[in-house]
CSV table of C-alpha atoms in Angstrom, one decimal:
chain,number,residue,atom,x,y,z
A,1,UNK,CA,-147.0,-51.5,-59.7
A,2,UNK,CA,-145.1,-53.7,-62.0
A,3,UNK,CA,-145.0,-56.8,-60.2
A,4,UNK,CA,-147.9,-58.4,-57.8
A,5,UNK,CA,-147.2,-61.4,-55.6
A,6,UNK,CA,-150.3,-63.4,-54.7
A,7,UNK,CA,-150.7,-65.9,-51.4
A,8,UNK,CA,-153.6,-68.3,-52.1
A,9,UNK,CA,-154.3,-71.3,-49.7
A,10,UNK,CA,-156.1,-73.2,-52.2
A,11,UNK,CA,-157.9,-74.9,-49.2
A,12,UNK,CA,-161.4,-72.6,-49.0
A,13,UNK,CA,-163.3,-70.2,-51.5
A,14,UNK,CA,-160.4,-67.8,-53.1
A,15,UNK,CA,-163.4,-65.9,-54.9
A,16,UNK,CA,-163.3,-62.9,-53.0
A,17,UNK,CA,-159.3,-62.2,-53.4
A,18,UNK,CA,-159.7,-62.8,-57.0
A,19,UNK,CA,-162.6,-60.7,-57.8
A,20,UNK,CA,-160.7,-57.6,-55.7
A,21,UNK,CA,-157.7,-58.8,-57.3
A,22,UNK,CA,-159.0,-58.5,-61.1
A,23,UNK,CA,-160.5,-55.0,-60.4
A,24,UNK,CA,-157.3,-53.7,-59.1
A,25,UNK,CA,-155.1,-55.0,-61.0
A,26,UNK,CA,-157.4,-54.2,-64.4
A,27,UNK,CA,-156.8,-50.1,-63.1
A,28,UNK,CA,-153.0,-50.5,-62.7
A,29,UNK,CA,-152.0,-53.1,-65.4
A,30,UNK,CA,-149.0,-54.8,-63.8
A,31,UNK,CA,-146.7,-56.5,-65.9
A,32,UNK,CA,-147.1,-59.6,-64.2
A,33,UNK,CA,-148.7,-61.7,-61.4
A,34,UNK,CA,-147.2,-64.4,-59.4
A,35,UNK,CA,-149.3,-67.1,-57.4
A,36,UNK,CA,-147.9,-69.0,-54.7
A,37,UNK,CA,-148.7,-71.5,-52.6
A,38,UNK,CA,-146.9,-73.0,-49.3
A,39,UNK,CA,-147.1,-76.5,-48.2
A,40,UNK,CA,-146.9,-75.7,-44.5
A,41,UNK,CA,-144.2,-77.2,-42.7
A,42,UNK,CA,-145.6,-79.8,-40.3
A,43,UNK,CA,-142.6,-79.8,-37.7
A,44,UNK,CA,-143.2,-76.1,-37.3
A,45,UNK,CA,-144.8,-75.8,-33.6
A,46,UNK,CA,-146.9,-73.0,-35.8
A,47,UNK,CA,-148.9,-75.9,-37.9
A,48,UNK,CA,-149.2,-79.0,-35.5
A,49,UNK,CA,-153.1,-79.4,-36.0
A,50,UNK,CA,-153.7,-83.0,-37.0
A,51,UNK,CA,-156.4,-82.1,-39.2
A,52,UNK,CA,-154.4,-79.9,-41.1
A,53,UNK,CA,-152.1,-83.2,-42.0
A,54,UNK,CA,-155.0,-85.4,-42.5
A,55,UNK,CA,-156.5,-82.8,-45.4
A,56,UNK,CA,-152.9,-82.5,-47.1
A,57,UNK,CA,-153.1,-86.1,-47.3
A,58,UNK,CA,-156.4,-86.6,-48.8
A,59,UNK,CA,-155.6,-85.5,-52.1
A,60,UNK,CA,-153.7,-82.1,-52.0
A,61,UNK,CA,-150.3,-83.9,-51.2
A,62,UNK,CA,-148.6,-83.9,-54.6
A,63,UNK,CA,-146.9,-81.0,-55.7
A,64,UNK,CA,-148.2,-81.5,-59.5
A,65,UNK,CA,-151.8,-81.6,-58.5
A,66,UNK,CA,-151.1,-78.8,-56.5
A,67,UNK,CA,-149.5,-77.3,-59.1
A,68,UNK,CA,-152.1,-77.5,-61.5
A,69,UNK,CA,-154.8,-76.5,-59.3
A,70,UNK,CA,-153.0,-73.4,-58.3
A,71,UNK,CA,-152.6,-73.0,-62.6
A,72,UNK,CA,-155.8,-73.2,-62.8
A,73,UNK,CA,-157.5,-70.9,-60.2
A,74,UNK,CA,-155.1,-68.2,-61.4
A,75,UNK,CA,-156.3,-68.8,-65.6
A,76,UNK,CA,-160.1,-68.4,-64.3
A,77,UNK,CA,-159.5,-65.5,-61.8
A,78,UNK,CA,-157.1,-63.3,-64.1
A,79,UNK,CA,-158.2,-62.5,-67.6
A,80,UNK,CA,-155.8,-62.4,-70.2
A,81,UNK,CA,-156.8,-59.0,-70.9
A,82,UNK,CA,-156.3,-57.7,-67.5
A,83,UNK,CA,-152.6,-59.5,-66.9
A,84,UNK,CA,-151.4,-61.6,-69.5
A,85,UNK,CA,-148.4,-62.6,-67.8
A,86,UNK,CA,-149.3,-65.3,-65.0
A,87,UNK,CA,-146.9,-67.6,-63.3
A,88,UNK,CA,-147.3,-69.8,-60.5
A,89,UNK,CA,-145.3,-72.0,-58.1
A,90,UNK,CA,-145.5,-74.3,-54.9
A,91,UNK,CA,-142.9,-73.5,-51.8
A,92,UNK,CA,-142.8,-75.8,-48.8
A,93,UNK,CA,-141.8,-74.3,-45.1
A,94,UNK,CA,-143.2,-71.8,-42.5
A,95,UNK,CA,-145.5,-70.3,-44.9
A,96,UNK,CA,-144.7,-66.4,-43.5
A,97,UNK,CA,-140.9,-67.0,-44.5
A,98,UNK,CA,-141.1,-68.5,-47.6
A,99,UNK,CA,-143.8,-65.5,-48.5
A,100,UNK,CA,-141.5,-63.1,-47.4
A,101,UNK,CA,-138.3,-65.0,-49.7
A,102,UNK,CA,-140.4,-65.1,-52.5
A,103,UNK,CA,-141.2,-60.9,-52.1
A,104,UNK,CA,-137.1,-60.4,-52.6
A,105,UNK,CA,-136.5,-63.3,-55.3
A,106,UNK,CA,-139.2,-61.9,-57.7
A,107,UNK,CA,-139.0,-58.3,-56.8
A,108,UNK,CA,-142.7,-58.5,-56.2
A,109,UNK,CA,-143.3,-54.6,-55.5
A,110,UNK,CA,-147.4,-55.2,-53.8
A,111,UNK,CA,-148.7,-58.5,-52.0
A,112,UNK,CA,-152.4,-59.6,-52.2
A,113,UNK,CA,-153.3,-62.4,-49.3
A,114,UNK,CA,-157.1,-63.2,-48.6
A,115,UNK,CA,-158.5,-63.1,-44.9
A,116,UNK,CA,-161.0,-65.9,-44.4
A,117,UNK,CA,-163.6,-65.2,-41.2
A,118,UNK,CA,-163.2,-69.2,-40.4
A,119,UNK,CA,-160.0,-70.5,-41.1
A,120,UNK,CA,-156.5,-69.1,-39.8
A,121,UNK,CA,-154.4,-72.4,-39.9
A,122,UNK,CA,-152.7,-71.2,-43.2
A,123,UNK,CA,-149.9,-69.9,-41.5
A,124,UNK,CA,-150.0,-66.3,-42.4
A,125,UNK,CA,-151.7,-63.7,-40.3
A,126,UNK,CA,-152.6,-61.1,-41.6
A,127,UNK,CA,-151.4,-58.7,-38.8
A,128,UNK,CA,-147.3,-59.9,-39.0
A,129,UNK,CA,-147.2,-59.5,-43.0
A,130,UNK,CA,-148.2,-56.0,-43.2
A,131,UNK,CA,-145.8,-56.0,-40.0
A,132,UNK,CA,-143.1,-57.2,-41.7
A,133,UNK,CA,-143.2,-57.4,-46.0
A,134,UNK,CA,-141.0,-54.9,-47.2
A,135,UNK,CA,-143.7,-53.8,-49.9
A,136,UNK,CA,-147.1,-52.9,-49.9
A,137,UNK,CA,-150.1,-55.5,-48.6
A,138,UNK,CA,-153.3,-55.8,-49.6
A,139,UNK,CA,-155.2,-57.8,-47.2
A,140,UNK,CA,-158.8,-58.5,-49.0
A,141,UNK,CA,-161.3,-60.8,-46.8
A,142,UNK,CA,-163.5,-63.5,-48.5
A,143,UNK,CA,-166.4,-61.2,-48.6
A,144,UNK,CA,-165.1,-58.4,-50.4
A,145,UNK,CA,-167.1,-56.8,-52.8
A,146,UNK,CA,-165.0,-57.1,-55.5
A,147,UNK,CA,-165.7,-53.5,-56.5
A,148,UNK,CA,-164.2,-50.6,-55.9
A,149,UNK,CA,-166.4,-47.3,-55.0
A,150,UNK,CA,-165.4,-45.5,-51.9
A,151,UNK,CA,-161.4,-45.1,-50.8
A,152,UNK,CA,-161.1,-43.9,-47.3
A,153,UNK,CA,-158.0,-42.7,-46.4
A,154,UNK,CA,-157.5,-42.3,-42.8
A,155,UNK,CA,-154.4,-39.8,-42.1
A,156,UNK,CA,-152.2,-38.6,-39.3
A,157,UNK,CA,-150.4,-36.3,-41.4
A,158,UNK,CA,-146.9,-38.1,-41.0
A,159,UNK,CA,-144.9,-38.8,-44.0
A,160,UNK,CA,-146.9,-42.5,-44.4
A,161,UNK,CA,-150.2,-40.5,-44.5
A,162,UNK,CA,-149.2,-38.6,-47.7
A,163,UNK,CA,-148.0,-42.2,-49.3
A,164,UNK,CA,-151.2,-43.6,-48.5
A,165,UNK,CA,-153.0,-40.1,-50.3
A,166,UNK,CA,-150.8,-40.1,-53.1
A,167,UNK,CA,-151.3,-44.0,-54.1
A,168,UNK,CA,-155.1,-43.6,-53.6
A,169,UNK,CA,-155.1,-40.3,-55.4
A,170,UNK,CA,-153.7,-42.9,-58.7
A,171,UNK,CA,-155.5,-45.7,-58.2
A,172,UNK,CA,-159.0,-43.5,-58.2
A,173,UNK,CA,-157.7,-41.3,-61.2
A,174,UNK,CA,-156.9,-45.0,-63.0
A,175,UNK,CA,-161.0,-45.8,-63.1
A,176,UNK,CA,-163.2,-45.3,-65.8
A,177,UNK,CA,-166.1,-45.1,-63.0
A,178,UNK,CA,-167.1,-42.9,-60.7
A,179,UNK,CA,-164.9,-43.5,-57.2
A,180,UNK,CA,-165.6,-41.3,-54.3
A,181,UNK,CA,-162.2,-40.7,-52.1
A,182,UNK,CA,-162.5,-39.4,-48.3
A,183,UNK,CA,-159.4,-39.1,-46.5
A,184,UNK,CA,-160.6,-39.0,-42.6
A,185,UNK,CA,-158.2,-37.7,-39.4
A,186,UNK,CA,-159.7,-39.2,-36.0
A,187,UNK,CA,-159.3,-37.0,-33.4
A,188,UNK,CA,-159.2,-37.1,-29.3
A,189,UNK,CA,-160.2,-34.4,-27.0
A,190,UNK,CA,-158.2,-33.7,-23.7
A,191,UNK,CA,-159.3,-33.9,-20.9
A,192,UNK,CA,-160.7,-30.3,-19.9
A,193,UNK,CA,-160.5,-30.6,-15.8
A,194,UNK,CA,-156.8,-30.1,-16.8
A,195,UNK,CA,-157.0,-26.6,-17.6
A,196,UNK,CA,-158.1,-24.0,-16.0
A,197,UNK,CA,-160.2,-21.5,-18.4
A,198,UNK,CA,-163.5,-19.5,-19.1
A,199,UNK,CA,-164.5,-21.4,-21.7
A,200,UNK,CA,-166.7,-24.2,-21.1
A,201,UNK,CA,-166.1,-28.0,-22.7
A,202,UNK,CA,-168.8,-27.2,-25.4
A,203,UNK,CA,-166.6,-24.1,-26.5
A,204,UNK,CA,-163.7,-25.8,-26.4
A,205,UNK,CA,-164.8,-29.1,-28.4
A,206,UNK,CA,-165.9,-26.6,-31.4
A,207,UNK,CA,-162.6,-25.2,-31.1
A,208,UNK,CA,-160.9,-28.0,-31.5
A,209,UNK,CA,-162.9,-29.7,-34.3
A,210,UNK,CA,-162.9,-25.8,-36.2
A,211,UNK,CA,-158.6,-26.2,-35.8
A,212,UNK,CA,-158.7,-29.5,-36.9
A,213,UNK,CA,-160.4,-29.2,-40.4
A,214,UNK,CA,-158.1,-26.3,-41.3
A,215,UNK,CA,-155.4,-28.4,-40.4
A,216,UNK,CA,-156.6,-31.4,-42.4
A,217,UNK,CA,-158.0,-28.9,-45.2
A,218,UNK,CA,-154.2,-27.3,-45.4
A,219,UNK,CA,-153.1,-31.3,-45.3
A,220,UNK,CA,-155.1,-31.8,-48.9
A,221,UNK,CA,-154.4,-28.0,-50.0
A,222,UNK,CA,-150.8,-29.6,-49.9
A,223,UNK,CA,-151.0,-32.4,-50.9
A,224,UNK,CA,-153.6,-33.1,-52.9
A,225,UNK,CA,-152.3,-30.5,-56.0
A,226,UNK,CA,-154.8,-30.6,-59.1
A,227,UNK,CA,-157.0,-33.5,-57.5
A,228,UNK,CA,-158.2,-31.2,-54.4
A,229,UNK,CA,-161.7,-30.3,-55.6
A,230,UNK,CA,-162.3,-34.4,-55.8
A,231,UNK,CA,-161.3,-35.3,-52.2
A,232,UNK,CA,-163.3,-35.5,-49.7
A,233,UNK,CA,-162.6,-34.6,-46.3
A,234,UNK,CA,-164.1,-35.7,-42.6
A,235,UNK,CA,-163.0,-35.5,-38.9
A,236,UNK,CA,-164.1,-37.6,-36.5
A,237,UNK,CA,-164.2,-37.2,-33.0
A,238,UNK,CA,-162.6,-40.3,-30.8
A,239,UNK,CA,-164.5,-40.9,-27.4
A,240,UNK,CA,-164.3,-44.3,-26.7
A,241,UNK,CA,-160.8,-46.5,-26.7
A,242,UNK,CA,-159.7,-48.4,-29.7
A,243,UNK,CA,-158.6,-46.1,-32.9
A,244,UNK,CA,-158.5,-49.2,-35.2
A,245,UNK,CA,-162.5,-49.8,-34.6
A,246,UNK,CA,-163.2,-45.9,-35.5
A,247,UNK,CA,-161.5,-46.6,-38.7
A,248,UNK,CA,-163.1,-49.9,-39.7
A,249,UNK,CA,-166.7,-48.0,-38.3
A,250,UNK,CA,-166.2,-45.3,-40.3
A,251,UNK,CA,-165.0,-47.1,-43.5
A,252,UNK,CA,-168.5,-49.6,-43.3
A,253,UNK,CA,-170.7,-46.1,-42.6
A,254,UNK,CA,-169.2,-44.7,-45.3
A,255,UNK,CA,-169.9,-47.5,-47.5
A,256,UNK,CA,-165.9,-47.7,-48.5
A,257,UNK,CA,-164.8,-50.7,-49.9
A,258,UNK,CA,-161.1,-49.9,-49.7
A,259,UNK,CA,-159.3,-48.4,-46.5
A,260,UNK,CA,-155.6,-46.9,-47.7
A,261,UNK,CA,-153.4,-46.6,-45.0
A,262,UNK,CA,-149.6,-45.7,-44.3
A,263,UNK,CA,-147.0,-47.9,-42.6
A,264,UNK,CA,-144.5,-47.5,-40.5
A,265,UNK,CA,-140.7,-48.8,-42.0
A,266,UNK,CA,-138.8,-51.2,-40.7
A,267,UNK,CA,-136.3,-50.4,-37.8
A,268,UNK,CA,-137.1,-51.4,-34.4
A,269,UNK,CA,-138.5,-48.4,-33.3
A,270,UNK,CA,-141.0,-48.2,-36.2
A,271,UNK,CA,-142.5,-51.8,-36.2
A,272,UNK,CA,-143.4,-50.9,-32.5
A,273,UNK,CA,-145.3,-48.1,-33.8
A,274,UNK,CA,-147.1,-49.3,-36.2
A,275,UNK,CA,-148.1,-52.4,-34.6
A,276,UNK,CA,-150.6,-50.1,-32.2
A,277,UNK,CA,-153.3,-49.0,-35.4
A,278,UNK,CA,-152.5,-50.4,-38.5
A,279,UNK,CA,-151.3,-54.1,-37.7
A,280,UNK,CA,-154.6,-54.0,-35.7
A,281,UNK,CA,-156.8,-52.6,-38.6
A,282,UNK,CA,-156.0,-55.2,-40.8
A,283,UNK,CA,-156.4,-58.1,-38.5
A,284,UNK,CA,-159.7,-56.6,-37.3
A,285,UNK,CA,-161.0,-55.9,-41.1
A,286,UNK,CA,-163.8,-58.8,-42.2
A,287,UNK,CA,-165.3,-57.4,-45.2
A,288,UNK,CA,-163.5,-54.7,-46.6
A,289,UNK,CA,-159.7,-54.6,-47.9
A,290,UNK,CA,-157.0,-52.7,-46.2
A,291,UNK,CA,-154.4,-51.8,-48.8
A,292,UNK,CA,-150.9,-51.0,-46.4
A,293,UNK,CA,-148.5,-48.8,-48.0
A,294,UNK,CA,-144.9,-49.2,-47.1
């Protein structure tokens, strides 16, 4: 990852997407990091809130003081040492747009936005970037740790899910600490009155969890190659509705302060898809990040 685009809002406490963001980007050591910041465009029906005016007025309206705050902020959250390469700039216009320009004009290849639990008025949500940046997303939430310990990986074992592996494979081989890795497949059992066999339910749910770790245990024999022995593996059994929850549940059990998750692409067909778990995780997340691999 050469080149990291960063949205900061400059309007609430950007400490937690800086303290994620100089532990990641001290493992992969990208060339260079680019803050921006959008003026939101008031005539937008998406930014109509008269507060929102009345704060850009009282002393954030000037694009130099803008300017030098968002100069600033990036100086005393990136290190010299960890990127020395900073630049920074102020867009005006519906802020999700103007993101996604930026992506293409400085062949940003990974975007970092923060998640705040009380403010959404940005113009960004978190949900319809991952849905639609071309690149990878890293959504981090104000409380974020900062740290990284524990990658969960939850997988499907479609094409995305051996991305997501792969790029959280690097990223834990690129610490000097210890970093545990669990890659996770959630599983739901059928509904038994369907069938008609000896077996009884409790027969059949061991069955099913038994095929289900070979199948996930053949996923990391594949794809996993020299890096096997340090993966860990779990399956989970779904009973109630909502797959995005189990993931979030299992990543605060677990103590995981990064979930790495594939993405669908881009046609039609595909943003449908992957609007129904991941889109959903990373709207739901509120204290851990959910890096989105495209």
């Amino acid at each position: 990852i050469k080149q990291i685009l960063v949205g900061l809002a400059l309007d609430a406490n950007e400490e937690g997407i800086l303290k994620f963001l100089r532990f990641f980007a001290g493992r992969v050591h990208p060339r260079s990091i680019h803050f921006l910041h959008i003026i939101p465009d008031y005539h937008s029906p998406e930014v109509s809130a008269a507060s929102m005016k009345e704060e850009w007025k009282s002393g954030l309206q000037l694009r130099a003081d803008l300017k030098g705050i968002l100069e600033e902020t990036a100086r005393e959250g990136i290190p010299e040492e960890v990127c020395h390469h900073l630049t920074t700039e102020i867009l005006e216009g519906n802020p999700l747009e103007v993101l996604l320009d930026s992506v293409a004009s400085q062949g940003a290849e990974m975007v970092f936005i923060g998640k705040h639990a009380d403010r959404t008025h940005h113009g960004i949500e978190p949900g319809r970037l991952a849905r639609r940046v071309p690149v990878d997303t890293c959504v981090v939430p104000d409380t974020s740790s900062g740290q990284i310990n524990h990658i969960l990986v939850p997988i499907d074992f479609s094409e995305n899910s051996i991305r997501a592996l792969h790029k959280a494979i690097a990223l834990k081989e690129s610490m000097s600490q210890p970093c545990e890795l669990t890659v996770m497949h959630i599983y739901e059992l059928p509904n038994f009155s369907l069938y008609r066999t000896s077996r009884n339910p409790d027969q059949w749910e061991r069955m099913i969890e038994q095929s289900k770790l070979e199948a996930l245990d053949l996923f990391l024999n594949t794809h996993t190659g020299p890096h096997r022995d340090a993966v860990r593996s779990a399956v989970v059994k779904k009973d109630l509705p909502g797959l995005p929850q189990y993931i979030l549940h299992e990543a605060e059990s677990r103590d995981a302060n990064l979930v790495v998750m594939g993405a669908k692409g881009h046609s039609k067909v595909e943003l449908v898809l992957m609007g129904s778990v991941t889109e959903k995780v990373v709207r739901e997340t509120e204290s851990i990040p959910v890096w989105v691999v495209k």
